[in-house]
XYZ file of N, CA and C in Angstrom:
618
model
N 0.809 -1.406 -0.234
C 0.058 0.053 0.274
C 0.982 1.470 -0.155
N 1.953 1.662 0.756
C 2.876 2.228 0.822
C 3.329 2.266 -0.245
N 3.502 1.937 -1.356
C 4.705 1.793 -2.493
C 3.624 2.544 -3.349
N 2.295 1.765 -2.963
C 1.998 2.067 -4.334
C 1.426 3.827 -4.191
N 1.315 4.387 -2.847
C 0.790 5.434 -2.446
C 2.160 6.325 -2.968
N 3.163 5.968 -2.839
C 4.439 6.948 -2.614
C 4.318 7.064 -4.723
N 4.161 5.846 -5.469
C 4.160 5.961 -6.736
C 3.646 6.458 -7.005
N 2.276 6.878 -6.333
C 1.276 7.698 -6.949
C 1.915 9.605 -6.803
N 1.824 9.333 -5.674
C 2.636 11.066 -5.519
C 3.984 11.008 -5.754
N 4.295 9.582 -6.715
C 5.251 10.613 -7.966
C 5.172 11.130 -8.898
N 4.047 10.309 -9.184
C 3.225 10.528 -10.438
C 2.725 11.801 -10.546
N 2.299 12.223 -9.609
C 1.300 13.200 -9.414
C 2.454 14.814 -9.568
N 3.372 14.238 -8.868
C 4.623 14.874 -9.166
C 5.158 15.517 -10.760
N 5.628 14.189 -10.970
C 6.031 14.372 -12.862
C 5.208 15.509 -13.337
N 3.608 15.123 -12.789
C 2.839 15.526 -14.054
C 2.780 17.046 -13.620
N 2.745 17.402 -11.922
C 2.916 18.567 -11.957
C 4.155 19.841 -12.363
N 5.321 18.618 -12.882
C 6.556 19.438 -13.104
C 6.505 19.666 -14.858
N 5.210 18.356 -14.868
C 5.191 18.551 -16.602
C 4.468 19.606 -17.092
N 3.413 19.963 -15.969
C 2.236 20.610 -16.226
C 3.192 22.543 -16.176
N 4.464 22.171 -15.696
C 5.395 24.281 -15.128
C 5.958 23.948 -16.332
N 6.320 22.886 -17.050
C 7.789 23.488 -18.079
C 6.256 23.579 -19.473
N 5.298 23.151 -19.202
C 4.112 23.379 -20.139
C 3.603 24.847 -20.387
N 3.547 25.264 -19.234
C 3.320 26.646 -19.364
C 4.331 27.412 -19.457
N 5.424 27.181 -18.772
C 6.996 28.035 -18.898
C 6.712 27.915 -20.806
N 7.071 26.998 -21.584
C 6.950 27.116 -22.816
C 6.445 27.513 -23.856
N 4.973 27.638 -22.773
C 3.859 28.398 -24.008
C 4.134 30.238 -23.776
N 4.730 30.244 -22.186
C 4.467 31.879 -22.276
C 6.139 32.601 -23.194
N 6.868 31.299 -22.927
C 7.863 31.354 -24.302
C 7.581 31.529 -25.228
N 7.111 30.818 -26.342
C 6.915 30.821 -27.621
C 5.956 32.322 -27.844
N 5.317 32.643 -26.663
C 3.876 34.082 -26.987
C 5.183 35.168 -26.724
N 6.566 34.711 -25.763
C 7.036 36.612 -26.211
C 8.407 36.283 -26.937
N 8.682 35.634 -27.679
C 9.151 35.166 -28.429
C 8.203 35.631 -30.067
N 7.368 36.110 -29.596
C 6.112 35.806 -30.845
C 6.551 36.845 -31.288
N 6.478 38.025 -29.958
C 5.973 39.437 -29.529
C 6.798 39.764 -29.948
N 8.216 39.502 -29.720
C 9.599 40.161 -29.759
C 9.666 39.890 -31.489
N 9.608 39.260 -32.017
C 10.224 38.229 -33.500
C 9.095 39.826 -34.322
N 7.947 40.458 -33.743
C 6.848 41.498 -34.179
C 7.541 42.352 -34.136
N 8.361 42.738 -32.707
C 8.793 43.823 -32.720
C 10.224 44.025 -33.805
N 11.021 43.531 -33.665
C 11.788 42.972 -34.580
C 11.288 43.356 -35.996
N 10.565 43.256 -36.389
C 9.789 42.680 -38.337
C 9.747 44.183 -38.292
N 9.142 44.978 -37.299
C 8.865 46.480 -36.946
C 9.832 47.654 -37.322
N 10.449 47.139 -36.305
C 12.045 47.926 -36.265
C 12.852 47.482 -37.694
N 12.988 46.882 -38.586
C 13.467 45.897 -39.558
C 13.412 46.627 -40.331
N 12.310 47.001 -40.621
C 11.347 48.237 -41.830
C 11.535 49.851 -41.591
N 11.234 50.126 -40.314
C 11.944 51.644 -40.027
C 12.890 52.257 -39.706
N 13.489 51.382 -39.078
C 14.824 51.703 -38.965
C 15.648 51.478 -39.171
N 15.846 49.574 -39.962
C 16.527 48.847 -40.526
C 17.024 48.842 -42.103
N 17.456 47.742 -42.308
C 18.557 47.770 -44.113
C 17.751 47.957 -45.061
N 16.650 47.941 -45.800
C 15.758 48.569 -46.321
C 15.260 50.070 -46.532
N 15.430 50.645 -45.206
C 15.463 51.878 -44.444
C 17.027 52.405 -45.153
N 17.705 52.371 -45.066
C 19.469 52.939 -45.499
C 19.632 52.613 -46.795
N 18.673 53.240 -47.721
C 19.333 53.026 -48.747
C 20.095 54.164 -49.527
N 19.897 55.706 -48.352
C 20.394 56.570 -48.356
C 22.084 56.463 -47.792
N 21.930 55.090 -47.171
C 23.479 55.105 -46.340
C 23.878 54.330 -46.485
N 24.260 53.722 -47.205
C 24.556 52.422 -48.090
C 25.778 51.745 -46.848
N 26.461 52.214 -46.567
C 27.532 52.177 -45.225
C 27.458 51.406 -44.560
N 25.626 52.342 -43.554
C 25.369 51.391 -42.419
C 24.315 50.684 -42.476
N 23.496 50.110 -43.981
C 23.002 49.767 -44.314
C 23.772 48.106 -44.287
N 24.901 48.457 -45.039
C 25.601 47.158 -44.640
C 26.170 46.350 -43.565
N 26.379 47.429 -42.351
C 26.513 47.067 -41.210
C 25.659 46.292 -40.529
N 24.044 47.134 -40.877
C 22.675 46.479 -40.884
C 22.641 45.053 -41.170
N 22.753 44.571 -42.186
C 22.769 43.795 -42.755
C 23.130 42.418 -42.258
N 24.282 42.431 -41.343
C 25.188 41.735 -40.978
C 24.548 41.963 -39.664
N 24.669 42.651 -39.041
C 24.223 42.551 -37.750
C 22.530 41.320 -37.746
N 21.897 42.166 -38.616
C 20.323 41.042 -38.748
C 21.033 39.425 -39.028
N 21.717 39.286 -40.100
C 22.064 38.076 -40.148
C 22.569 37.345 -38.863
N 23.401 37.201 -38.068
C 23.722 36.858 -37.172
C 22.941 37.093 -35.868
N 21.854 37.874 -35.996
C 20.770 37.736 -34.917
C 19.072 36.682 -35.511
N 19.283 36.796 -36.634
C 18.404 36.128 -37.408
C 18.704 33.731 -36.881
N 19.927 34.354 -37.020
C 21.046 32.673 -36.366
C 20.401 32.696 -35.285
N 20.270 33.299 -34.279
C 19.964 33.102 -32.710
C 18.477 32.472 -32.568
N 17.644 33.628 -33.626
C 16.361 33.628 -34.045
C 15.731 32.517 -34.427
N 16.425 31.690 -35.214
C 16.283 30.322 -35.894
C 16.483 29.305 -35.389
N 17.621 29.486 -34.140
C 17.865 28.758 -33.094
C 16.954 28.692 -31.697
N 16.442 29.443 -31.233
C 15.821 29.819 -30.596
C 14.447 29.086 -30.953
N 13.753 29.443 -32.129
C 12.478 29.040 -32.935
C 13.019 26.936 -32.749
N 13.853 26.524 -32.810
C 13.834 24.976 -32.851
C 14.810 24.869 -31.693
N 14.337 25.374 -30.667
C 14.548 25.150 -29.648
C 12.748 24.615 -28.478
N 12.396 26.126 -28.930
C 10.584 26.173 -28.560
C 10.170 25.258 -29.419
N 10.635 24.566 -30.477
C 9.727 23.412 -31.180
C 9.745 22.227 -30.714
N 11.002 22.232 -30.369
C 11.755 20.903 -29.780
C 10.692 21.011 -28.635
N 10.849 21.618 -27.828
C 9.910 22.072 -26.189
C 8.440 21.726 -26.585
N 7.826 21.842 -27.581
C 6.225 22.188 -27.567
C 6.047 20.037 -27.790
N 7.121 19.984 -28.932
C 6.304 18.621 -28.949
C 6.780 18.117 -27.974
N 7.861 17.765 -27.041
C 8.326 17.614 -25.771
C 7.061 17.481 -25.164
N 6.398 18.122 -24.699
C 5.292 18.168 -23.977
C 3.619 18.674 -24.572
N 4.071 17.778 -25.485
C 2.777 17.763 -26.570
C 1.689 18.361 -26.558
N 2.957 19.665 -27.000
C 2.132 21.274 -27.168
C 1.929 21.187 -28.417
N 0.463 22.516 -29.062
C 0.934 22.496 -30.821
C 1.873 23.951 -30.864
N 2.525 22.999 -32.070
C 3.417 23.699 -33.033
C 2.984 25.411 -32.816
N 3.926 26.481 -31.977
C 3.932 27.637 -32.310
C 4.030 28.315 -34.079
N 3.655 28.940 -35.165
C 4.154 29.430 -36.051
C 4.757 30.793 -36.419
N 5.497 31.003 -36.828
C 6.605 32.673 -36.518
C 6.524 32.921 -37.752
N 5.385 33.445 -38.553
C 5.379 34.034 -39.918
C 6.157 35.042 -39.788
N 6.132 36.363 -39.088
C 7.116 37.315 -38.657
C 8.529 36.898 -39.116
N 8.964 36.002 -38.957
C 10.149 35.260 -38.690
C 10.595 35.172 -39.981
N 9.449 34.435 -40.554
C 9.824 33.339 -42.731
C 9.998 35.298 -42.923
N 8.854 35.820 -42.800
C 8.711 37.215 -43.946
C 10.740 38.050 -43.740
N 10.589 38.541 -42.530
C 12.406 38.537 -42.105
C 13.155 37.915 -42.648
N 13.299 36.851 -42.812
C 13.953 36.080 -43.102
C 14.060 36.103 -44.613
N 12.645 35.980 -45.620
C 12.915 36.627 -47.003
C 13.060 37.597 -47.461
N 12.777 38.905 -46.333
C 13.252 40.264 -46.714
C 14.829 40.443 -46.274
N 15.155 39.859 -45.529
C 16.498 40.335 -45.245
C 17.714 39.293 -46.534
N 17.483 37.966 -46.950
C 17.870 37.469 -48.418
C 18.407 38.127 -49.145
N 16.787 38.825 -49.717
C 16.878 40.020 -50.891
C 18.300 40.716 -50.589
N 17.874 41.455 -49.136
C 19.089 42.767 -49.049
C 20.431 42.048 -49.058
N 20.245 40.475 -48.744
C 21.614 40.653 -48.639
C 22.307 40.109 -50.375
N 22.420 40.198 -51.290
C 22.394 39.782 -52.793
C 22.767 40.939 -53.094
N 21.276 42.416 -52.757
C 22.139 43.886 -53.049
C 23.500 44.374 -51.989
N 23.555 43.659 -51.050
C 24.337 44.650 -50.077
C 25.768 43.707 -50.505
N 25.743 42.767 -50.768
C 27.131 41.865 -51.316
C 27.893 42.298 -53.008
N 26.302 42.718 -53.647
C 27.247 43.563 -54.715
C 27.627 44.803 -53.962
N 27.087 45.708 -53.400
C 27.625 46.639 -53.540
C 28.568 46.534 -52.175
N 29.019 45.707 -51.483
C 30.357 44.787 -50.647
C 31.490 45.060 -51.370
N 31.182 44.529 -53.310
C 32.328 44.278 -53.593
C 32.500 45.148 -54.655
N 31.532 46.132 -54.652
C 32.078 47.463 -55.085
C 32.891 48.262 -54.035
N 32.901 48.432 -52.350
C 33.965 48.600 -52.451
C 34.943 48.725 -51.661
N 34.633 46.814 -52.339
C 36.390 46.798 -52.159
C 36.870 47.101 -53.061
N 35.976 47.048 -54.403
C 37.014 47.649 -55.699
C 37.538 48.707 -55.695
N 36.128 49.553 -54.789
C 36.992 51.267 -54.562
C 38.545 51.168 -53.642
N 38.474 50.177 -52.721
C 39.632 49.976 -51.421
C 40.587 49.597 -53.035
N 40.526 48.457 -53.421
C 41.550 48.299 -54.275
C 42.185 49.340 -55.238
N 41.437 49.779 -55.859
C 41.912 51.289 -56.728
C 42.857 52.250 -55.546
N 42.650 52.556 -54.408
C 42.940 53.344 -53.334
C 43.884 52.784 -53.023
N 44.376 51.974 -53.271
C 45.150 50.833 -52.828
C 46.563 51.026 -53.632
N 46.338 52.083 -55.042
C 47.442 51.784 -56.074
C 47.725 52.952 -56.293
N 49.065 52.631 -56.792
C 49.651 54.099 -57.314
C 48.472 54.908 -58.147
N 49.252 56.282 -58.403
C 48.337 56.817 -59.418
C 48.780 55.854 -60.785
N 50.164 55.853 -61.158
C 50.806 55.470 -62.233
C 50.713 54.406 -62.572
N 50.397 53.410 -61.221
C 50.162 52.126 -61.460
C 48.839 51.219 -62.162
N 48.182 52.836 -62.135
C 46.703 52.818 -62.212
C 46.120 51.961 -63.748
N 45.702 50.752 -63.734
C 45.557 50.439 -65.189
C 43.834 50.159 -65.428
N 43.765 51.562 -66.317
C 42.516 51.953 -66.881
C 41.256 51.002 -67.687
N 42.305 50.127 -68.126
C 41.872 48.610 -68.679
C 41.200 48.177 -67.637
N 41.390 47.574 -66.714
C 41.183 46.950 -65.564
C 40.308 47.974 -64.740
N 40.044 48.910 -64.422
C 38.684 49.317 -63.868
C 37.363 49.286 -64.954
N 37.690 49.384 -66.185
C 36.643 49.572 -66.617
C 35.975 48.135 -66.970
N 36.950 47.081 -66.611
C 36.787 45.986 -66.400
C 35.332 45.582 -65.278
N 36.331 45.780 -64.370
C 35.673 45.802 -62.355
C 34.476 46.452 -62.840
N 34.541 47.712 -63.107
C 33.195 48.230 -62.882
C 31.947 47.250 -63.641
N 32.290 46.908 -64.908
C 31.299 46.723 -65.793
C 31.156 45.289 -65.152
N 31.912 44.451 -64.610
C 31.574 43.215 -63.972
C 30.691 43.316 -62.618
N 30.554 44.836 -62.088
C 29.731 45.197 -61.427
C 28.578 44.843 -61.717
N 28.180 46.184 -62.972
C 27.371 46.036 -63.951
C 26.582 45.019 -64.045
N 27.070 43.723 -64.344
C 26.754 42.641 -64.582
C 25.992 41.862 -64.207
N 26.442 41.579 -62.798
C 26.218 41.209 -61.310
C 24.381 42.022 -61.277
N 24.650 43.079 -61.212
C 23.134 43.580 -61.107
C 21.962 43.230 -61.972
N 22.451 43.072 -63.024
C 22.120 42.366 -64.604
C 21.386 41.378 -63.994
N 22.295 40.728 -63.264
C 22.370 39.280 -64.255
C 21.478 37.922 -63.008
N 22.233 38.452 -61.828
C 22.088 38.714 -60.316
C 20.854 38.751 -59.555
N 20.160 39.926 -59.834
C 19.406 40.605 -59.277
C 18.172 39.820 -60.005
N 16.991 39.740 -59.147
C 15.710 39.069 -59.975
C 15.169 40.607 -60.361
N 14.293 40.560 -61.304
C 13.792 41.318 -61.945
C 12.371 41.463 -60.932
N 12.428 41.665 -59.618
C 11.214 41.891 -58.742
C 11.827 42.509 -58.099
N 13.430 42.371 -58.262
C 13.949 43.178 -56.715
C 14.492 44.844 -57.489
N 14.331 44.919 -58.951
C 15.190 45.779 -59.603
C 14.775 47.431 -59.632
N 13.541 47.153 -58.418
C 12.591 48.884 -58.775
C 13.227 48.567 -57.315
N 13.864 48.003 -56.383
C 14.251 47.884 -54.863
C 14.510 49.215 -54.936
N 14.325 50.073 -53.730
C 15.386 51.291 -53.919
C 16.788 50.933 -53.455
N 17.313 50.857 -52.428
C 18.265 49.750 -52.173
C 19.370 49.489 -53.313
N 18.947 48.713 -54.393
C 19.526 48.591 -55.176
C 19.272 49.424 -56.680
N 18.098 50.067 -56.813
C 18.863 51.580 -57.071
C 19.962 52.692 -57.064
N 19.815 52.189 -55.539
C 21.093 52.880 -54.789
C 22.601 52.528 -55.516
N 22.355 51.264 -55.045
C 23.822 50.436 -55.091
C 24.046 50.619 -57.166
N 23.190 50.214 -58.003
C 23.143 50.507 -59.494
C 23.532 51.920 -59.696
N 23.229 53.342 -58.868
C 23.927 54.215 -59.317
C 24.892 54.487 -58.388
N 25.714 53.571 -57.181
C 27.245 54.154 -57.155
C 27.431 53.641 -58.306
N 27.227 52.226 -58.505
C 28.783 51.648 -59.739
C 28.715 52.238 -61.337
N 27.055 53.144 -61.416
C 27.083 53.868 -62.660
C 28.056 55.204 -61.786
N 27.940 55.613 -61.157
C 28.181 57.275 -60.834
C 30.052 57.192 -60.852
N 30.372 55.731 -60.396
C 32.000 55.629 -60.700
C 31.954 55.667 -62.289
N 31.268 54.780 -62.962
C 31.690 54.311 -64.339
C 31.918 55.600 -65.238
N 30.701 57.001 -65.069
C 30.766 57.539 -65.614
C 32.366 58.774 -65.200
N 32.723 58.502 -64.131
C 33.812 58.982 -63.589
C 35.464 58.600 -64.724
N 35.008 58.100 -65.097
C 36.241 56.893 -65.828
C 37.222 57.416 -66.584
N 36.085 58.311 -67.236
C 36.961 59.312 -69.198
C 37.541 60.456 -68.101
N 37.452 60.474 -66.834
C 37.860 61.453 -66.013
C 38.501 61.209 -65.882
N 38.970 59.807 -65.744
C 40.540 59.540 -65.046
C 41.029 59.477 -65.899
N 40.587 58.777 -66.866
C 41.516 58.169 -68.444
C 42.716 59.970 -68.677
N 41.161 60.946 -68.952
C 42.230 62.537 -68.802
C 42.965 62.807 -68.460
N 42.724 62.443 -66.591
C 43.855 62.336 -65.730
C 45.044 62.321 -65.855
N 45.406 61.354 -66.261
C 46.292 60.295 -66.159
C 47.455 61.222 -67.373
N 46.396 61.314 -68.472
C 46.724 62.151 -69.626
C 47.701 63.277 -69.001
N 46.844 64.248 -68.503
C 47.814 65.700 -68.301
C 47.674 65.404 -66.708
N 48.984 66.738 -66.297
C 48.604 67.733 -65.977
C 48.030 68.736 -65.380
N 47.288 67.860 -63.885
C 45.680 68.610 -63.680
C 46.257 69.552 -62.203
N 45.185 70.468 -62.111
C 45.551 71.474 -61.003
C 45.252 70.744 -59.687
N 45.418 70.582 -58.286
C 45.454 69.493 -56.987
C 43.638 69.653 -57.123
N 43.051 71.113 -57.243
C 41.356 71.237 -56.962
C 40.166 69.939 -57.730
N 41.337 69.422 -59.067
C 40.827 68.491 -60.000
C 40.642 67.044 -59.166
N 42.001 66.661 -59.137
C 42.230 65.266 -57.951
C 41.288 65.924 -57.214
N 40.739 66.057 -56.160
C 39.914 66.340 -55.038
C 38.518 66.275 -55.902
N 38.567 66.423 -56.817
C 36.866 66.642 -57.925
C 36.489 65.287 -58.006
N 37.549 65.013 -57.995
C 38.345 63.439 -59.367
C 37.612 62.485 -58.049
N 38.292 62.818 -56.511
C 38.204 61.557 -55.542
C 36.874 61.678 -54.654
N 36.366 62.939 -54.689
C 35.658 63.398 -54.264
C 34.354 62.266 -55.428
N 34.101 62.551 -56.019
C 32.887 61.752 -56.960
C 33.493 59.900 -57.229
N 34.711 59.749 -57.355
C 34.988 58.033 -57.284
C 34.651 57.991 -55.951
N 35.089 58.583 -54.749
C 34.922 57.802 -53.614
C 36.127 56.895 -53.579
N 37.329 57.533 -54.595
C 38.525 56.770 -53.520
C 39.515 57.621 -54.131
N 40.329 57.356 -53.064
C 41.519 58.371 -52.514
C 42.883 57.376 -53.532
N 42.874 58.229 -54.398
C 44.217 57.746 -55.389
C 45.267 58.172 -54.218
N 46.400 57.592 -54.463
C 48.012 57.665 -53.785
C 48.278 58.177 -55.466
N 48.989 59.791 -54.775
C 49.769 60.167 -56.395
C 51.381 59.173 -55.972
N 52.087 59.937 -56.861
C 53.223 58.921 -57.378
C 54.358 59.978 -55.820
N 55.044 58.805 -55.286
C 56.370 59.877 -54.612
C 56.953 60.670 -55.265
């Protein structure tokens, strides 16, 4: 009789513990859903989609959101496993799915922008005398090709895509000026104007 009572008591305790964990898991899922919705709103209001006039900040934010969404995805899996363990219905997180989808689009655009920045940095590290106009043209044309071929049609009108394309186009338009400057001795202010237009700080010959 004592063994039976002890067994029933143990079962009741286990049930109570399980119920507690069920409640905790449900509360965590609710809190996680709320947090994801808040992050989604923040993403659109002050995040990467709104940074098309400040692409450098947008690039930093995209990288931050990539890290953040990895953590969110891991947290989602943990909550789903807990719901399965305690026989709870699985919570869906459409806001998280939307966030990931929109971020993936921007990752593609900002990857091209990052390549453009690397291209600028490479040009900046070269001495003026070593600057190869043919390589300059090819580099910028390759970036234009990336935008044309790699960016889906539905993204072409995206403000960020337009901003990235404008950066590349502005640089391309400056190449004839660079060619002229390589052939002529120009006043210092012309060098300054060129550097401002291209975003490249050319190293002059020592």
